[in-house]
């Protein structure tokens, strides 16, 4: 097991030392949880350790000591996760098995009566995929109609309700049959964060880790294999490419499971570009032989729900959200605050995120609850852009005090007063909301770094030059009209919070904001919930 502690060189400054100590503390907690068998808690601890590094506002690459620490933590966590995968499902608890997991190794007799009914139904079944009913397909219909197999089909089709409209829209946009939606039954049972315990294939469509080649970004912040819509676009383009190569949807499905090159060689070796002929000649691996019949069985059953006891199934409601494209990094806890939404729900709407923060230096499509996009945009404008990875937003409750709020967020009341342009001694009961200047890491920083007390001889020009801002910014931030600056006056030299609806204030101005509204209680765990959940042990060769 990797060592839990590294010696901190004397040359590392106090800021870096505090950061490394915090990271090592989180890592050690993770190791403790891992040894105790608390794998999900260990995953949260390890995520938090990495989050501390990524959200520290320090250029890790430019600091050799911190760069070494980051590599040490990532390597140690990866080693533990690989060890956990060898023993079971990794850090995360297993998700629900898919129909393929349940049915892949079973043999079930063909029920002549059920087959006759299915054949009759198939004559009037409308589908944009070719549907056939042979003994291979009929045996799986019989299995999924049995008490043993029925529950997994019900669970899959219930979950499908969350994404059905989106998937069919994307498939239509990409020009492929909409009934290909049922391939997701075989791949993941519509579980967006499923991960194959052996191959590492992940997401609803089970792309392999090198999914960048299909237009899915994968880095330290995001893994778009777990983004339902982006992964569906990638799936549709890939299956379309396979169809164009083989000219047959069944061979395209087989190639998606086994690999295009292997299917192509099987076709060349036998001389038959026909899935069922390859099946009969036994040139396909068992999983792939079962894969296509399972998809066809699920499709036939889903399109004839009454015959198979699926007509009373209540599908999950669609996952609806507003999408806000941002080009800055923001902590999901702040997003939770700004939208009055539990952190778990925000994480669920953004399953591609691996960290508690959105990526830095690149655009990201942030999903917030439906109808909350405008509220998010309005409130996030109150927080300076460079503080959105650490600061928080708090709706003031009746009877709350500045000191009490400061204690809850582990900050100084004077810092809250400063960034909100308040007098620290005043009653805040009339304030609707406050921006909370939480330090970016345990290394800490003070909100007062954005305030300057003018000295004799100072002018707006000299102050602006000293702090690298413009005179117009100084005037706007401090509500100044003229050029003179009185000695001893406190000035904002970095952008303060912009409190929506608040009047302009002088240095000791008092707020006349409307009375506050109750803030929805939200949880704030130290680390992101496990981002991936292994769903099966079947071996994947494609993608």
Short mmCIF file of C-alpha atoms in Angstrom, two decimals, residues 257-525:
data_model
loop_
_atom_site.label_atom_id
_atom_site.label_comp_id
_atom_site.label_asym_id
_atom_site.label_seq_id
_atom_site.Cartn_x
_atom_site.Cartn_y
_atom_site.Cartn_z
CA UNK A 257 -19.86 -5.15 -28.63
CA UNK A 258 -16.95 -7.18 -29.99
CA UNK A 259 -15.04 -4.72 -32.15
CA UNK A 260 -15.34 -3.81 -35.82
CA UNK A 261 -12.06 -5.45 -36.82
CA UNK A 262 -12.99 -8.80 -35.27
CA UNK A 263 -16.41 -8.87 -36.89
CA UNK A 264 -14.86 -7.93 -40.23
CA UNK A 265 -12.39 -10.80 -39.98
CA UNK A 266 -15.23 -13.21 -39.11
CA UNK A 267 -17.12 -12.05 -42.22
CA UNK A 268 -14.03 -12.48 -44.42
CA UNK A 269 -13.23 -15.90 -42.95
CA UNK A 270 -16.73 -17.31 -43.54
CA UNK A 271 -17.78 -15.28 -46.54
CA UNK A 272 -21.08 -14.36 -44.85
CA UNK A 273 -21.98 -10.75 -43.99
CA UNK A 274 -24.96 -11.96 -41.98
CA UNK A 275 -25.14 -12.00 -38.18
CA UNK A 276 -27.31 -15.13 -37.91
CA UNK A 277 -25.03 -17.07 -40.22
CA UNK A 278 -22.02 -16.05 -38.12
CA UNK A 279 -24.02 -17.12 -35.06
CA UNK A 280 -24.78 -20.57 -36.50
CA UNK A 281 -21.16 -21.07 -37.62
CA UNK A 282 -20.01 -20.36 -34.06
CA UNK A 283 -17.43 -17.73 -35.03
CA UNK A 284 -18.71 -15.18 -32.52
CA UNK A 285 -17.86 -15.17 -28.80
CA UNK A 286 -20.75 -16.20 -26.50
CA UNK A 287 -21.41 -12.68 -25.21
CA UNK A 288 -21.75 -11.25 -28.72
CA UNK A 289 -23.94 -14.17 -29.83
CA UNK A 290 -26.33 -13.32 -26.98
CA UNK A 291 -25.98 -9.54 -27.28
CA UNK A 292 -28.03 -8.99 -30.44
CA UNK A 293 -30.90 -11.40 -29.53
CA UNK A 294 -31.18 -9.72 -26.12
CA UNK A 295 -31.52 -6.29 -27.75
CA UNK A 296 -34.16 -7.58 -30.15
CA UNK A 297 -36.06 -9.29 -27.33
CA UNK A 298 -36.06 -6.09 -25.27
CA UNK A 299 -37.22 -4.07 -28.31
CA UNK A 300 -40.10 -6.43 -29.12
CA UNK A 301 -41.25 -6.51 -25.49
CA UNK A 302 -41.02 -2.73 -25.03
CA UNK A 303 -43.10 -2.14 -28.18
CA UNK A 304 -45.76 -4.64 -27.10
CA UNK A 305 -46.06 -3.80 -23.38
CA UNK A 306 -49.50 -5.30 -22.73
CA UNK A 307 -48.53 -8.77 -23.90
CA UNK A 308 -45.54 -8.88 -21.54
CA UNK A 309 -46.99 -7.28 -18.43
CA UNK A 310 -45.26 -3.96 -19.02
CA UNK A 311 -48.39 -1.87 -19.57
CA UNK A 312 -48.65 -0.94 -15.88
CA UNK A 313 -45.02 0.18 -15.72
CA UNK A 314 -44.68 3.82 -14.65
CA UNK A 315 -41.62 5.34 -16.29
CA UNK A 316 -39.42 7.70 -14.31
CA UNK A 317 -40.08 11.37 -15.14
CA UNK A 318 -37.73 12.97 -17.69
CA UNK A 319 -34.59 14.61 -16.36
CA UNK A 320 -35.13 18.28 -17.15
CA UNK A 321 -32.63 21.06 -16.69
CA UNK A 322 -31.52 24.48 -17.82
CA UNK A 323 -28.10 24.55 -19.46
CA UNK A 324 -25.81 27.48 -18.74
CA UNK A 325 -22.57 27.54 -20.73
CA UNK A 326 -19.85 29.01 -18.51
CA UNK A 327 -16.21 29.82 -19.24
CA UNK A 328 -15.06 30.06 -15.65
CA UNK A 329 -14.55 27.55 -12.85
CA UNK A 330 -17.19 27.31 -10.13
CA UNK A 331 -17.63 25.08 -7.09
CA UNK A 332 -20.76 22.92 -7.17
CA UNK A 333 -21.47 23.93 -3.57
CA UNK A 334 -21.82 27.51 -4.72
CA UNK A 335 -24.09 26.35 -7.56
CA UNK A 336 -26.16 24.55 -4.92
CA UNK A 337 -26.42 27.76 -2.89
CA UNK A 338 -27.29 29.95 -5.86
CA UNK A 339 -30.08 27.69 -7.11
CA UNK A 340 -31.50 26.62 -3.72
CA UNK A 341 -30.88 23.01 -4.75
CA UNK A 342 -29.31 20.15 -2.76
CA UNK A 343 -25.72 19.45 -3.76
CA UNK A 344 -26.62 15.85 -4.57
CA UNK A 345 -29.14 17.01 -7.17
CA UNK A 346 -26.64 19.39 -8.77
CA UNK A 347 -24.10 16.55 -8.98
CA UNK A 348 -26.75 14.28 -10.49
CA UNK A 349 -27.51 16.81 -13.21
CA UNK A 350 -23.79 17.00 -14.06
CA UNK A 351 -22.65 13.35 -13.99
CA UNK A 352 -19.63 14.02 -16.21
CA UNK A 353 -17.94 16.08 -13.49
CA UNK A 354 -15.30 14.18 -11.54
CA UNK A 355 -14.55 17.01 -9.13
CA UNK A 356 -16.59 19.41 -7.03
CA UNK A 357 -15.64 22.16 -9.46
CA UNK A 358 -16.19 22.78 -13.15
CA UNK A 359 -13.10 22.87 -15.41
CA UNK A 360 -10.79 25.86 -15.45
CA UNK A 361 -9.82 27.63 -18.67
CA UNK A 362 -12.44 25.94 -20.86
CA UNK A 363 -16.16 26.22 -21.53
CA UNK A 364 -18.51 23.88 -19.70
CA UNK A 365 -22.25 23.22 -20.10
CA UNK A 366 -23.47 23.47 -16.51
CA UNK A 367 -26.88 21.88 -15.88
CA UNK A 368 -29.10 23.38 -13.19
CA UNK A 369 -32.72 22.48 -12.33
CA UNK A 370 -35.30 23.43 -14.94
CA UNK A 371 -36.34 27.03 -14.43
CA UNK A 372 -33.28 27.91 -12.31
CA UNK A 373 -31.02 29.15 -15.11
CA UNK A 374 -32.05 32.80 -14.84
CA UNK A 375 -31.78 32.74 -11.03
CA UNK A 376 -28.31 31.24 -11.27
CA UNK A 377 -27.17 33.91 -13.72
CA UNK A 378 -28.61 36.69 -11.57
CA UNK A 379 -27.01 35.50 -8.34
CA UNK A 380 -23.66 34.35 -9.69
CA UNK A 381 -23.09 37.91 -10.93
CA UNK A 382 -22.83 38.91 -7.26
CA UNK A 383 -19.69 36.80 -6.80
CA UNK A 384 -16.44 37.96 -8.46
CA UNK A 385 -15.45 35.51 -11.16
CA UNK A 386 -12.10 34.62 -9.61
CA UNK A 387 -13.81 33.75 -6.29
CA UNK A 388 -16.40 31.31 -7.63
CA UNK A 389 -14.29 28.25 -6.77
CA UNK A 390 -14.32 29.04 -3.07
CA UNK A 391 -16.89 31.66 -2.04
CA UNK A 392 -20.44 30.76 -1.01
CA UNK A 393 -23.88 32.37 -1.18
CA UNK A 394 -26.23 32.53 1.80
CA UNK A 395 -29.87 33.56 1.97
CA UNK A 396 -30.40 35.23 5.33
CA UNK A 397 -32.87 33.60 7.71
CA UNK A 398 -34.98 35.54 10.13
CA UNK A 399 -33.08 36.05 13.38
CA UNK A 400 -29.64 35.22 12.00
CA UNK A 401 -26.66 37.32 13.00
CA UNK A 402 -23.50 38.18 11.14
CA UNK A 403 -21.41 36.43 13.79
CA UNK A 404 -23.54 33.28 13.59
CA UNK A 405 -23.28 33.09 9.81
CA UNK A 406 -19.53 33.69 9.98
CA UNK A 407 -19.14 30.87 12.48
CA UNK A 408 -21.15 28.49 10.29
CA UNK A 409 -18.83 29.10 7.33
CA UNK A 410 -15.63 29.36 9.40
CA UNK A 411 -14.87 32.91 8.27
CA UNK A 412 -14.58 36.29 10.01
CA UNK A 413 -17.69 38.45 10.35
CA UNK A 414 -15.63 41.45 9.29
CA UNK A 415 -14.76 39.69 6.01
CA UNK A 416 -18.43 39.01 5.27
CA UNK A 417 -19.25 42.65 6.08
CA UNK A 418 -16.46 43.89 3.85
CA UNK A 419 -17.31 41.97 0.67
CA UNK A 420 -21.00 42.75 1.10
CA UNK A 421 -20.31 46.46 1.77
CA UNK A 422 -21.86 46.32 5.22
CA UNK A 423 -21.03 47.72 8.62
CA UNK A 424 -19.85 44.75 10.71
CA UNK A 425 -21.84 45.97 13.71
CA UNK A 426 -25.16 46.37 11.97
CA UNK A 427 -28.26 44.18 12.20
CA UNK A 428 -28.52 42.09 9.00
CA UNK A 429 -32.15 41.10 9.44
CA UNK A 430 -33.08 43.37 6.53
CA UNK A 431 -30.58 41.72 4.17
CA UNK A 432 -31.94 39.18 1.74
CA UNK A 433 -28.67 37.41 0.96
CA UNK A 434 -24.94 37.52 1.61
CA UNK A 435 -21.88 36.46 -0.31
CA UNK A 436 -19.53 34.49 1.96
CA UNK A 437 -15.78 34.92 1.30
CA UNK A 438 -14.57 31.41 2.10
CA UNK A 439 -10.82 30.97 1.73
CA UNK A 440 -9.88 28.83 -1.31
CA UNK A 441 -8.01 26.29 0.82
CA UNK A 442 -6.69 25.79 4.32
CA UNK A 443 -3.66 27.79 3.23
CA UNK A 444 -6.11 30.63 3.44
CA UNK A 445 -6.35 34.21 2.27
CA UNK A 446 -8.06 37.27 3.62
CA UNK A 447 -10.87 39.21 2.03
CA UNK A 448 -9.05 42.36 3.10
CA UNK A 449 -6.55 41.80 0.30
CA UNK A 450 -9.14 43.61 -1.83
CA UNK A 451 -9.22 46.74 0.38
CA UNK A 452 -6.72 49.60 0.63
CA UNK A 453 -6.54 52.55 3.03
CA UNK A 454 -5.42 55.67 1.16
CA UNK A 455 -2.27 57.46 2.29
CA UNK A 456 -1.30 61.10 2.07
CA UNK A 457 -0.47 61.95 -1.54
CA UNK A 458 -2.40 59.04 -3.04
CA UNK A 459 -4.53 59.66 -6.14
CA UNK A 460 -6.83 57.38 -8.07
CA UNK A 461 -4.15 57.15 -10.74
CA UNK A 462 -1.38 56.02 -8.35
CA UNK A 463 -3.68 53.55 -6.55
CA UNK A 464 -4.92 52.10 -9.83
CA UNK A 465 -1.35 51.69 -11.03
CA UNK A 466 -0.28 50.03 -7.75
CA UNK A 467 -3.01 47.38 -7.92
CA UNK A 468 -3.17 46.87 -11.67
CA UNK A 469 -6.72 48.15 -12.12
CA UNK A 470 -8.20 51.12 -13.96
CA UNK A 471 -9.33 54.44 -12.58
CA UNK A 472 -12.81 53.79 -13.93
CA UNK A 473 -12.94 50.52 -11.96
CA UNK A 474 -11.92 52.31 -8.76
CA UNK A 475 -14.65 54.90 -9.32
CA UNK A 476 -17.28 52.27 -10.02
CA UNK A 477 -16.38 49.98 -7.13
CA UNK A 478 -16.25 52.87 -4.64
CA UNK A 479 -19.07 55.05 -6.07
CA UNK A 480 -16.72 57.99 -6.65
CA UNK A 481 -17.26 60.91 -8.99
CA UNK A 482 -14.20 63.10 -8.52
CA UNK A 483 -10.47 62.41 -8.53
CA UNK A 484 -9.36 63.42 -5.00
CA UNK A 485 -8.88 60.69 -2.42
CA UNK A 486 -8.85 61.66 1.25
CA UNK A 487 -6.05 60.16 3.32
CA UNK A 488 -7.36 57.35 5.51
CA UNK A 489 -10.29 56.48 3.25
CA UNK A 490 -10.82 52.76 2.69
CA UNK A 491 -11.17 51.83 -0.98
CA UNK A 492 -12.05 48.66 -2.85
CA UNK A 493 -9.11 47.78 -5.10
CA UNK A 494 -10.68 44.55 -6.37
CA UNK A 495 -14.25 43.96 -7.39
CA UNK A 496 -16.53 43.56 -4.35
CA UNK A 497 -19.67 41.45 -4.39
CA UNK A 498 -22.61 42.96 -6.27
CA UNK A 499 -25.63 42.38 -4.08
CA UNK A 500 -28.76 42.26 -6.23
CA UNK A 501 -31.21 44.97 -5.30
CA UNK A 502 -28.87 46.62 -2.80
CA UNK A 503 -28.47 50.44 -2.87
CA UNK A 504 -25.13 52.17 -3.36
CA UNK A 505 -23.31 52.48 -0.06
CA UNK A 506 -20.59 54.73 1.21
CA UNK A 507 -17.76 53.49 3.35
CA UNK A 508 -20.05 52.90 6.31
CA UNK A 509 -23.34 52.80 4.46
CA UNK A 510 -26.20 50.70 5.81
CA UNK A 511 -28.29 48.36 3.74
CA UNK A 512 -31.93 49.01 3.05
CA UNK A 513 -32.41 45.71 1.20
CA UNK A 514 -35.80 44.02 1.47
CA UNK A 515 -36.45 41.48 4.20
CA UNK A 516 -34.90 38.07 3.70
CA UNK A 517 -36.40 34.79 2.53
CA UNK A 518 -35.70 31.42 4.05
CA UNK A 519 -32.78 29.55 2.56
CA UNK A 520 -33.32 25.94 1.59
CA UNK A 521 -31.15 23.69 3.72
CA UNK A 522 -28.55 21.84 1.69
CA UNK A 523 -25.90 19.36 2.59
CA UNK A 524 -22.25 20.15 1.92
CA UNK A 525 -20.17 16.98 2.04
#
